[in-house]
XYZ file of C-alpha atoms in Angstrom:
697
model
C 106.989 154.822 169.833
C 108.645 151.918 168.087
C 112.346 152.230 168.480
C 114.987 149.777 167.725
C 115.993 148.565 171.284
C 119.368 146.538 172.147
C 118.940 142.569 172.052
C 117.730 140.718 174.865
C 117.848 144.130 177.050
C 113.978 143.402 178.330
C 112.531 146.930 176.910
C 108.879 145.981 174.951
C 108.410 147.188 171.418
C 107.269 149.967 172.131
C 108.181 152.857 174.770
C 105.773 155.456 175.502
C 107.375 159.575 175.193
C 105.592 162.658 175.921
C 105.407 165.083 172.968
C 103.090 168.483 173.588
C 101.987 169.020 169.687
C 99.012 166.250 168.961
C 101.662 163.865 166.581
C 100.063 162.131 163.758
C 100.568 157.878 164.384
C 103.411 157.004 161.406
C 105.778 160.051 161.555
C 109.315 160.129 162.718
C 110.670 161.458 165.877
C 113.949 161.823 167.832
C 113.538 160.827 171.175
C 116.107 159.914 173.633
C 116.630 156.560 175.443
C 119.314 156.937 177.517
C 123.028 158.877 177.250
C 121.275 159.168 173.914
C 119.014 160.439 171.116
C 117.361 157.618 168.249
C 115.301 157.465 165.164
C 111.010 156.602 166.620
C 108.471 155.530 164.058
C 104.919 156.825 166.261
C 103.035 153.192 166.228
C 100.082 154.695 168.760
C 99.022 157.481 169.302
C 97.414 158.377 173.035
C 95.399 161.573 173.670
C 96.483 160.471 178.069
C 98.914 159.017 179.229
C 98.909 154.280 179.896
C 97.420 153.286 182.466
C 99.759 153.610 186.013
C 102.167 156.731 183.932
C 101.375 160.119 183.994
C 102.853 163.006 181.325
C 105.005 164.194 183.774
C 107.451 161.212 183.938
C 107.694 160.205 180.674
C 110.705 161.613 178.559
C 109.884 164.186 175.566
C 110.453 163.486 172.102
C 113.022 166.216 170.815
C 111.989 167.428 167.541
C 109.607 165.262 165.072
C 110.634 165.429 161.106
C 107.446 167.414 160.175
C 108.901 167.537 156.652
C 108.403 164.501 156.201
C 104.669 162.496 155.479
C 104.006 159.778 157.612
C 104.294 156.184 157.275
C 100.812 154.878 155.996
C 98.894 152.597 157.503
C 99.555 149.893 155.868
C 103.615 149.987 155.456
C 102.809 149.820 159.396
C 100.611 146.584 159.153
C 103.674 145.104 157.106
C 106.100 145.255 159.344
C 103.812 144.798 162.587
C 102.856 141.213 160.253
C 105.934 140.621 159.532
C 108.136 140.692 162.864
C 105.226 138.703 164.858
C 105.284 136.223 161.977
C 109.042 136.032 161.937
C 109.747 136.255 165.410
C 112.092 140.013 165.411
C 111.186 142.702 168.149
C 109.422 145.356 165.933
C 111.381 147.872 166.797
C 114.300 145.987 165.595
C 112.539 144.864 161.373
C 110.544 148.602 161.699
C 113.521 150.448 161.723
C 116.293 148.397 159.830
C 113.495 148.948 156.935
C 114.902 152.760 157.151
C 117.842 154.009 155.655
C 120.318 153.511 157.813
C 121.399 157.815 157.208
C 117.849 158.339 158.167
C 118.581 157.860 161.517
C 121.630 160.422 161.538
C 119.947 163.056 160.578
C 117.622 165.542 162.460
C 115.111 167.378 161.227
C 116.845 170.378 159.363
C 119.136 167.972 157.804
C 116.502 166.457 155.889
C 114.819 169.809 155.162
C 117.870 170.580 153.401
C 117.315 167.198 151.671
C 114.409 167.052 150.568
C 114.793 170.085 148.617
C 117.589 168.642 147.296
C 115.452 166.231 146.045
C 113.857 168.365 143.242
C 114.876 167.328 140.216
C 117.003 164.238 140.385
C 117.261 161.510 137.916
C 116.731 158.954 139.798
C 118.553 155.998 137.337
C 121.435 157.954 135.266
C 119.771 160.055 132.725
C 119.850 164.035 132.166
C 118.463 166.227 135.079
C 115.091 167.656 134.536
C 114.659 164.625 131.781
C 110.750 164.712 131.543
C 109.496 160.825 132.064
C 109.425 158.903 128.447
C 105.494 157.630 127.255
C 107.071 157.256 123.039
C 110.077 154.708 123.612
C 109.639 152.075 120.537
C 107.755 149.064 121.686
C 107.787 145.489 120.501
C 105.380 143.830 119.056
C 103.244 141.434 122.326
C 103.246 137.446 121.560
C 99.935 135.845 121.849
C 101.152 134.134 124.702
C 102.139 137.818 125.980
C 98.104 139.355 124.691
C 96.989 136.942 126.509
C 98.664 136.873 129.640
C 98.296 140.465 130.060
C 93.883 140.419 129.518
C 94.141 138.112 131.945
C 96.353 139.764 134.635
C 92.838 143.333 133.718
C 91.057 140.689 135.243
C 92.283 139.140 138.004
C 91.957 139.209 141.583
C 94.814 137.120 142.789
C 98.225 136.552 143.370
C 99.256 135.458 139.305
C 102.106 132.886 139.858
C 103.109 133.534 135.874
C 105.376 130.774 134.223
C 106.565 131.768 131.436
C 109.229 129.760 129.313
C 113.009 131.407 129.475
C 112.866 133.850 126.820
C 109.175 134.089 126.106
C 108.776 137.764 127.248
C 108.062 137.587 131.296
C 110.457 141.404 131.168
C 107.682 142.411 128.401
C 104.793 142.062 130.271
C 105.940 143.107 133.881
C 106.926 146.529 131.658
C 103.347 146.921 129.800
C 101.832 145.348 133.321
C 103.928 149.454 134.526
C 102.329 150.736 132.006
C 98.704 150.496 131.521
C 98.700 150.694 135.591
C 100.666 154.355 135.469
C 98.546 155.462 132.329
C 95.714 154.323 134.550
C 95.775 156.114 137.814
C 99.819 158.477 137.068
C 100.132 159.260 141.114
C 100.211 154.607 141.212
C 103.748 152.745 142.322
C 105.075 149.892 140.718
C 107.693 147.691 142.786
C 109.804 144.835 140.668
C 111.869 142.766 142.472
C 114.947 140.647 141.494
C 116.678 138.482 143.425
C 120.675 140.113 142.848
C 121.807 143.770 142.659
C 123.462 142.085 139.067
C 120.365 142.660 137.376
C 119.303 145.423 138.957
C 121.395 147.407 136.116
C 119.564 145.754 132.881
C 116.714 146.014 134.435
C 117.244 149.219 135.428
C 118.299 150.454 132.374
C 114.941 148.815 129.920
C 112.255 150.739 132.811
C 114.375 153.836 131.836
C 113.927 153.777 129.192
C 109.974 153.172 128.203
C 109.440 155.604 131.139
C 111.974 158.425 132.209
C 114.775 157.608 134.341
C 112.647 160.860 136.221
C 109.808 158.239 137.303
C 112.622 154.766 138.440
C 114.309 154.503 141.827
C 116.121 151.648 142.796
C 116.392 149.920 145.930
C 119.618 147.573 147.180
C 122.806 147.536 149.766
C 124.554 148.073 146.299
C 123.555 151.757 146.586
C 125.739 154.736 148.343
C 124.234 155.613 151.821
C 123.560 159.139 150.094
C 121.555 157.399 147.623
C 119.672 154.997 149.213
C 118.837 157.975 151.283
C 118.275 159.600 148.256
C 115.649 156.674 146.716
C 113.746 156.292 149.845
C 112.639 159.662 150.525
C 111.677 159.143 146.321
C 109.319 156.202 146.988
C 108.239 157.258 150.181
C 106.847 160.692 148.205
C 105.489 159.155 145.829
C 108.184 160.629 143.316
C 109.523 157.891 142.221
C 106.307 155.933 140.602
C 108.381 152.914 139.411
C 111.304 150.844 142.271
C 113.584 148.525 141.072
C 115.273 146.154 143.746
C 116.354 143.203 145.725
C 114.552 141.771 148.480
C 115.396 144.759 150.991
C 112.989 146.867 148.803
C 109.633 145.222 149.596
C 110.113 147.283 152.372
C 110.560 150.556 150.659
C 107.921 152.639 151.594
C 104.944 153.332 148.719
C 102.029 155.068 149.627
C 100.107 154.505 146.708
C 101.613 151.260 145.579
C 98.889 148.699 143.246
C 101.548 146.514 142.033
C 104.101 144.160 143.103
C 106.441 141.861 141.128
C 109.104 138.987 141.954
C 111.282 138.032 139.204
C 112.287 134.964 139.150
C 110.440 134.293 142.277
C 111.430 131.039 143.100
C 114.772 132.532 143.565
C 115.698 131.619 147.025
C 118.023 134.815 147.703
C 114.699 135.888 148.517
C 115.021 134.450 151.877
C 117.167 136.449 153.917
C 120.021 134.945 156.483
C 120.114 137.557 158.886
C 118.654 139.617 161.035
C 115.028 139.635 160.905
C 114.735 136.009 158.502
C 111.851 136.886 156.137
C 111.161 135.831 153.202
C 110.595 138.704 150.259
C 108.164 136.769 147.623
C 105.945 135.850 150.983
C 105.479 139.522 151.940
C 105.088 140.678 148.428
C 101.571 138.146 148.517
C 100.866 139.549 152.272
C 101.340 143.359 151.310
C 98.907 143.428 148.110
C 96.297 141.854 150.211
C 96.791 144.868 152.946
C 97.373 146.886 149.991
C 93.607 146.263 148.514
C 92.132 147.459 151.356
C 92.232 150.438 150.590
C 92.742 150.145 146.399
C 93.535 147.087 144.047
C 96.982 145.917 144.459
C 98.317 143.321 141.782
C 100.719 140.880 142.802
C 103.177 139.433 138.958
C 105.312 136.233 140.280
C 107.351 135.479 137.851
C 109.498 131.741 137.011
C 110.792 129.930 134.180
C 110.913 127.376 136.957
C 108.058 128.665 140.442
C 109.002 127.399 143.316
C 107.408 123.989 144.795
C 104.944 126.303 147.896
C 104.167 128.610 144.907
C 103.504 125.618 142.514
C 101.526 123.951 145.553
C 99.445 127.390 146.198
C 99.064 127.891 142.237
C 97.224 123.778 142.418
C 95.385 124.771 144.917
C 93.710 127.539 143.295
C 94.805 129.999 146.039
C 97.131 131.636 143.005
C 95.791 132.494 139.259
C 98.530 130.692 137.444
C 99.640 132.615 133.616
C 101.419 129.890 131.409
C 103.847 131.166 128.255
C 104.882 128.130 127.019
C 106.504 129.833 124.147
C 110.205 131.631 123.657
C 110.399 134.645 121.363
C 110.272 135.271 117.784
C 110.122 131.581 117.719
C 113.356 130.695 119.068
C 113.736 127.181 120.344
C 114.240 125.315 123.804
C 117.932 124.468 124.052
C 117.979 119.753 123.031
C 119.299 118.307 126.216
C 122.474 115.885 126.076
C 124.161 114.504 128.202
C 127.383 112.849 128.610
C 127.938 109.857 130.164
C 131.025 110.235 132.029
C 131.696 106.527 132.878
C 131.868 106.213 129.078
C 134.360 109.190 129.445
C 138.671 109.772 129.693
C 138.900 108.954 132.882
C 140.042 112.293 135.668
C 139.093 114.847 132.080
C 137.320 117.950 133.225
C 136.234 118.631 129.924
C 135.036 115.635 128.651
C 136.288 115.994 124.603
C 132.540 115.090 122.547
C 131.703 118.898 124.759
C 135.649 120.023 123.626
C 135.064 119.378 120.461
C 131.612 121.328 120.044
C 132.844 124.461 121.766
C 135.310 124.957 119.207
C 133.251 124.652 116.904
C 130.847 126.974 118.690
C 133.488 129.699 119.138
C 135.022 128.717 115.319
C 131.289 130.056 113.715
C 131.047 132.765 115.749
C 129.040 131.427 118.223
C 129.428 131.997 122.274
C 128.937 129.174 125.171
C 128.171 129.257 128.534
C 130.027 126.893 130.881
C 128.302 126.094 134.160
C 130.221 125.480 137.995
C 128.832 126.591 140.992
C 132.289 126.475 142.494
C 134.163 129.595 142.641
C 138.411 129.514 142.971
C 140.611 127.617 141.736
C 140.308 124.138 143.908
C 137.792 123.400 146.599
C 141.435 122.385 148.699
C 144.392 122.133 148.873
C 146.312 118.843 150.653
C 148.865 117.086 151.273
C 148.895 113.272 149.946
C 151.598 112.525 152.608
C 150.250 113.151 155.840
C 146.765 114.292 155.198
C 147.044 117.861 156.015
C 144.707 120.538 154.132
C 144.250 123.585 154.003
C 141.120 124.094 156.745
C 141.067 127.814 157.724
C 142.218 128.005 161.003
C 138.248 129.790 162.138
C 136.051 127.394 160.577
C 135.117 123.668 160.345
C 135.875 124.498 156.844
C 138.249 124.543 153.535
C 140.140 127.130 152.417
C 139.568 127.532 149.444
C 143.121 127.746 146.509
C 142.672 131.270 144.577
C 145.651 130.601 141.847
C 144.957 134.321 140.070
C 146.742 135.649 143.594
C 148.306 132.651 145.207
C 145.713 132.648 148.443
C 143.695 130.189 150.235
C 140.558 132.096 151.032
C 137.567 131.166 153.436
C 134.855 131.379 152.281
C 132.432 131.641 154.897
C 134.500 134.000 157.415
C 137.022 135.781 154.754
C 139.587 135.260 155.852
C 142.276 134.832 154.128
C 146.558 133.576 153.860
C 148.703 133.306 151.471
C 149.959 129.490 150.040
C 152.903 127.661 152.158
C 155.589 127.039 149.916
C 155.106 123.126 151.710
C 152.868 121.207 153.779
C 152.801 122.979 157.033
C 153.294 119.490 159.264
C 155.021 117.269 157.490
C 157.817 120.196 154.793
C 156.376 117.876 151.408
C 156.796 120.046 149.388
C 154.589 118.601 146.035
C 150.883 120.358 147.531
C 148.404 119.650 145.865
C 144.634 120.438 144.605
C 142.386 118.623 145.151
C 138.885 119.733 143.104
C 138.033 122.461 140.109
C 136.843 125.729 140.654
C 135.658 128.138 137.956
C 139.829 129.518 138.255
C 140.444 125.838 137.180
C 138.381 125.991 134.388
C 138.735 128.713 133.108
C 142.647 127.872 132.655
C 141.928 124.448 131.392
C 139.580 125.935 128.815
C 142.547 128.161 127.405
C 144.806 125.794 127.038
C 142.966 123.213 124.851
C 141.288 125.406 123.081
C 144.844 127.099 122.649
C 144.842 126.095 118.673
C 141.025 126.485 118.209
C 140.049 129.764 115.658
C 136.883 132.027 116.142
C 135.770 133.037 112.231
C 138.265 136.389 112.079
C 141.144 133.467 112.819
C 141.956 135.442 116.365
C 142.742 132.687 118.970
C 139.305 131.947 121.403
C 138.853 134.039 123.951
C 138.130 132.598 126.931
C 136.245 134.611 130.024
C 134.884 133.728 133.886
C 132.009 135.530 135.247
C 131.576 135.091 139.780
C 132.458 136.678 142.815
C 136.005 136.366 142.091
C 135.818 138.014 138.846
C 133.851 141.101 139.255
C 134.512 141.860 142.588
C 136.180 145.131 141.111
C 133.832 148.471 140.378
C 132.458 148.142 137.147
C 133.683 145.077 136.625
C 130.067 143.280 136.434
C 129.302 145.236 134.048
C 132.241 145.425 131.461
C 132.651 141.008 131.275
C 129.119 141.208 130.473
C 129.853 145.211 127.828
C 132.491 141.682 126.383
C 129.793 138.748 126.178
C 127.150 141.486 123.851
C 129.342 142.279 121.991
C 131.260 139.528 121.581
C 133.658 139.994 122.869
C 134.368 136.398 124.436
C 133.829 132.826 123.221
C 133.325 130.177 126.394
C 132.293 132.391 129.623
C 133.126 130.133 132.448
C 130.370 131.323 135.382
C 128.662 129.762 138.413
C 124.606 130.228 139.263
C 124.493 134.465 138.422
C 125.221 133.854 134.521
C 122.071 131.399 134.771
C 120.068 134.664 136.172
C 118.438 137.561 133.791
C 121.403 137.812 131.178
C 119.745 138.227 127.713
C 122.835 136.869 125.621
C 122.177 136.518 122.217
C 125.008 134.660 120.811
C 125.388 131.617 123.134
C 124.080 128.336 121.687
C 126.071 126.163 124.170
C 125.462 125.912 127.796
C 127.109 122.997 129.678
C 127.267 122.159 133.741
C 130.512 120.497 134.929
C 129.735 119.204 138.586
C 125.433 119.301 138.967
C 125.576 115.646 140.553
C 125.677 116.557 143.737
C 122.564 117.988 143.534
C 120.799 114.516 142.749
C 121.809 113.149 146.273
C 122.238 116.008 148.143
C 121.008 115.166 152.357
C 118.897 118.504 151.357
C 115.440 117.501 150.243
C 114.786 120.665 148.581
C 118.576 119.806 146.470
C 116.869 118.426 143.036
C 114.445 120.915 143.079
C 117.686 123.805 143.222
C 119.452 121.556 141.103
C 116.204 121.473 138.000
C 116.307 125.089 138.400
C 119.711 126.345 137.499
C 120.080 123.565 134.821
C 117.089 125.069 133.292
C 117.719 128.931 134.031
C 121.172 128.504 132.387
C 120.077 126.584 128.762
C 117.309 129.493 128.854
C 120.387 131.979 128.176
C 121.186 129.545 124.646
C 118.594 130.324 122.007
C 117.402 133.744 122.840
C 117.876 135.817 118.996
C 115.721 133.191 116.506
C 117.703 135.131 113.805
C 120.637 134.239 114.851
C 120.049 130.664 114.756
C 119.049 130.625 112.075
C 121.296 132.394 110.117
C 124.412 130.824 111.940
C 121.898 127.539 111.108
C 123.233 125.760 114.453
C 121.837 123.778 117.226
C 121.376 124.832 119.866
C 121.730 122.187 123.557
C 122.157 122.352 126.591
C 125.063 120.165 127.797
C 125.329 117.874 131.071
C 127.970 116.030 132.411
C 127.065 113.176 134.772
C 127.598 109.847 136.977
C 124.574 109.256 136.357
C 122.157 110.177 133.021
C 119.349 107.498 133.831
C 118.746 110.203 136.752
C 114.741 111.474 135.759
C 115.910 114.268 136.483
C 117.132 114.569 133.021
C 114.596 112.346 131.114
C 112.464 116.037 133.003
C 114.960 117.740 131.969
C 115.434 117.131 128.013
C 111.368 117.716 127.994
C 111.882 121.183 129.626
C 109.268 119.504 131.430
C 109.087 121.563 134.977
C 104.621 120.063 135.402
C 106.165 116.323 135.752
C 109.374 117.631 137.642
C 106.790 119.406 139.963
C 104.527 116.999 140.447
C 106.372 114.031 141.251
C 108.936 116.397 143.395
C 105.797 117.275 145.213
C 104.498 113.643 145.812
C 107.203 112.669 147.108
C 107.543 115.340 149.703
C 103.760 114.648 150.138
C 104.774 111.488 151.298
C 107.615 112.435 153.810
C 105.394 115.202 155.305
C 107.987 118.100 154.122
C 107.377 121.398 153.030
C 104.665 122.925 151.199
C 102.163 119.719 153.164
C 104.231 121.223 156.508
C 105.790 123.789 158.270
C 109.092 124.036 160.220
C 110.868 126.390 161.893
C 114.680 126.703 162.923
C 115.600 127.123 166.742
C 119.427 128.414 166.326
C 122.183 129.234 168.903
C 125.269 130.190 168.376
C 128.707 129.681 171.220
C 132.316 129.361 171.912
C 131.329 125.813 172.441
C 129.512 123.417 170.487
C 128.592 122.099 173.741
C 127.224 124.791 175.410
C 124.785 125.732 172.000
C 123.415 122.402 171.834
C 122.791 121.945 176.230
C 121.610 125.847 175.496
C 118.962 124.491 172.659
C 117.915 120.590 174.704
C 116.641 123.346 177.637
C 115.209 125.641 175.433
C 113.358 121.657 174.283
C 112.736 121.334 178.054
C 111.426 124.274 178.799
C 108.684 124.385 176.027
C 107.886 120.763 177.808
C 107.504 121.198 181.383
C 104.906 124.499 179.950
C 102.999 123.032 177.879
C 102.835 125.584 175.121
C 99.250 125.440 172.692
C 100.049 124.236 169.546
C 102.825 121.270 171.284
C 100.564 118.427 171.061
C 100.779 119.636 167.271
C 104.736 119.710 166.889
C 107.848 117.593 166.210
C 110.817 119.394 167.973
C 113.701 116.980 166.888
C 117.076 116.850 169.136
C 119.379 119.450 168.784
C 122.524 118.850 166.278
C 125.619 120.757 164.476
C 124.863 122.428 161.043
C 126.431 121.278 158.503
C 128.603 123.840 158.994
C 129.417 124.486 162.361
C 131.892 126.202 163.050
C 132.753 130.240 161.399
C 133.931 132.113 162.807
C 135.113 131.005 165.559
C 131.215 130.041 166.762
C 129.855 127.429 166.825
C 126.313 126.873 165.373
C 123.537 124.057 166.704
C 119.716 123.966 165.512
C 117.182 122.271 166.349
C 113.905 121.434 163.817
C 110.832 122.279 164.557
C 106.936 120.697 162.203
C 104.283 120.736 162.773
C 101.559 120.249 159.498
C 99.371 123.085 161.329
C 101.096 126.659 160.169
C 99.016 128.222 164.104
C 100.396 125.745 165.093
C 103.233 126.163 164.971
C 102.758 130.365 165.549
C 101.177 130.286 168.441
C 103.568 127.503 169.667
C 107.353 130.419 169.002
C 104.600 133.223 169.723
C 103.984 131.592 173.454
C 108.209 129.999 173.232
C 109.476 133.029 173.104
C 109.049 134.995 177.353
C 110.411 131.637 177.462
C 113.810 131.787 175.669
C 114.597 135.547 177.015
C 113.959 134.352 179.877
C 116.205 131.251 179.923
C 119.020 133.592 177.854
C 119.382 135.282 181.540
C 119.361 132.610 183.538
C 122.485 130.021 183.787
C 121.879 128.134 181.327
C 122.104 130.935 178.353
C 125.888 131.153 180.015
C 128.696 131.137 177.089
C 125.606 131.485 174.715
C 126.357 134.489 172.223
C 123.183 135.080 169.570
C 120.074 132.610 169.434
C 117.564 133.018 166.740
C 114.555 131.775 165.534
C 114.325 131.163 161.546
C 110.575 130.465 160.076
C 110.598 128.378 156.889
C 114.247 128.196 157.061
C 115.123 127.424 152.402
C 118.635 125.315 153.902
C 118.713 122.639 156.573
């Protein structure tokens, strides 16, 4: 029996219970643990008690969820692999994969939920609506048709390398349609990196297949919705499941197709609990499912992760290419604005400002990208040097002018803006740096004299996590863009992903240079992807661009216009950029040419956290653990933001040229770490965790 046992309790991954009736492996049951009743999963069934135990000494299973089909062997194998590879308890991973409300129900309550499920339309269509196969379909481009033909024959994981606007979503739709026409009982799983991309994709799938066949799984659902959609997937009623990274663990007994859209996005890597990669697990899950019936996995992106690109270069993935945009739409032309030649301290360079006004005057839209929300990153007093630091984190509290607040984006602490410097009383405290709020305000002032084609003023709006916090605000802002009610949209990276804006002809990137010289070796890869994805929002409607006779452009303000990253960006040449980055990674033996893990520790003091990591290092050396000879263990260091919510954080990096050696070491190290946690060296330690294949150091 697998349960979510308390952390560091000393209990194993599974416990033994007795049942008077024969249960199926994968069945859900309720069992006692101490004084509580918990949801458990029957993982193994034995006809005789384990060695050293007698049936009478085992606690009984309280009840089985007989109305619910058992979880499949492939699902259990996926969870076993995820727990083993990412170094977490099996019970923690398995129970976290189930909807939270399921843990609170008994068998009779679950029976009532299953009865209500009959006839439910999951994605918002009318009650009792039948699946629609007659929705109009656009004509395929030659590239799309070639890719679909290759998908029919392929047996490897597929890396779909398609330019922004090349029609990758239509390929996903056609692949799912072909699958369901061939096998009406089959199921498909489509993953997207963020919740805000789910509604528009959901609308397209519902239009094509009908709401009865489509369910969604993400953290934005209410507990009742999440349970209902999970049950629909588990029972087979939902043929297509859309979701964020958590949906990779959905129970889909007839899974035959997995799509990972924008597969390069770091959001697919969990940063809490079991730190799994949904993209990597999608590839593994497809292999598992293919043991019983062919299951295809498609990883789609205009800027694939370097790990995926390298896998395709080695022949482990089949790479399919769609370089052209739909209906002959052109890719944006890069224009670099050398800030060395612009007025000092200017937020928006005059040539860019003039271009924004010209686009608005012709009825075109523009997108301004600044990946920093708030009005300014910090308030400062130039008389005494005070800064608006968060009292609980080693980070600044961000100034939000709209509500005159200082907010920490790490722990959520908020306070009012002081009238004067808290340390010296100086009244002249000022914002330092710029965020999306300030850019929105500044553009509104600079474009006050500009006019739209109807003679009205230019309308500037903002799209970031703050402006879309209220329910329905994201949908409202996107609708305004689609209907032409906004002329200039200012946003963070959330505007660069997947949105199909039809009237944008200009995209501008501000403050991009931090990604050129970062200490994070992945920063150039992320910057290139962000700029190319943002550029892909422009010029998507070829007919509109032709009618306007518009120049589709990406403007980038930079102090380093000669940087080689911009040369590849100007050509939209991701293969050249990837080759250059992989050469650098190979020379430095960085991933994907080596494999990494982090041991993280949290305590009330930095000294305690680092001392425990040092003790963990020493214990590994003393024990001579397997794989140690092929490992490099670096000294413990604080995280970049070392204190969050009053908790000090430190980490130790492990690196090896061999994935098996790293895994063997981590598996042997786990018992030592648990034991060390209970020894004097662990006194004062709050938490520790292992992060395998980290995406940020």
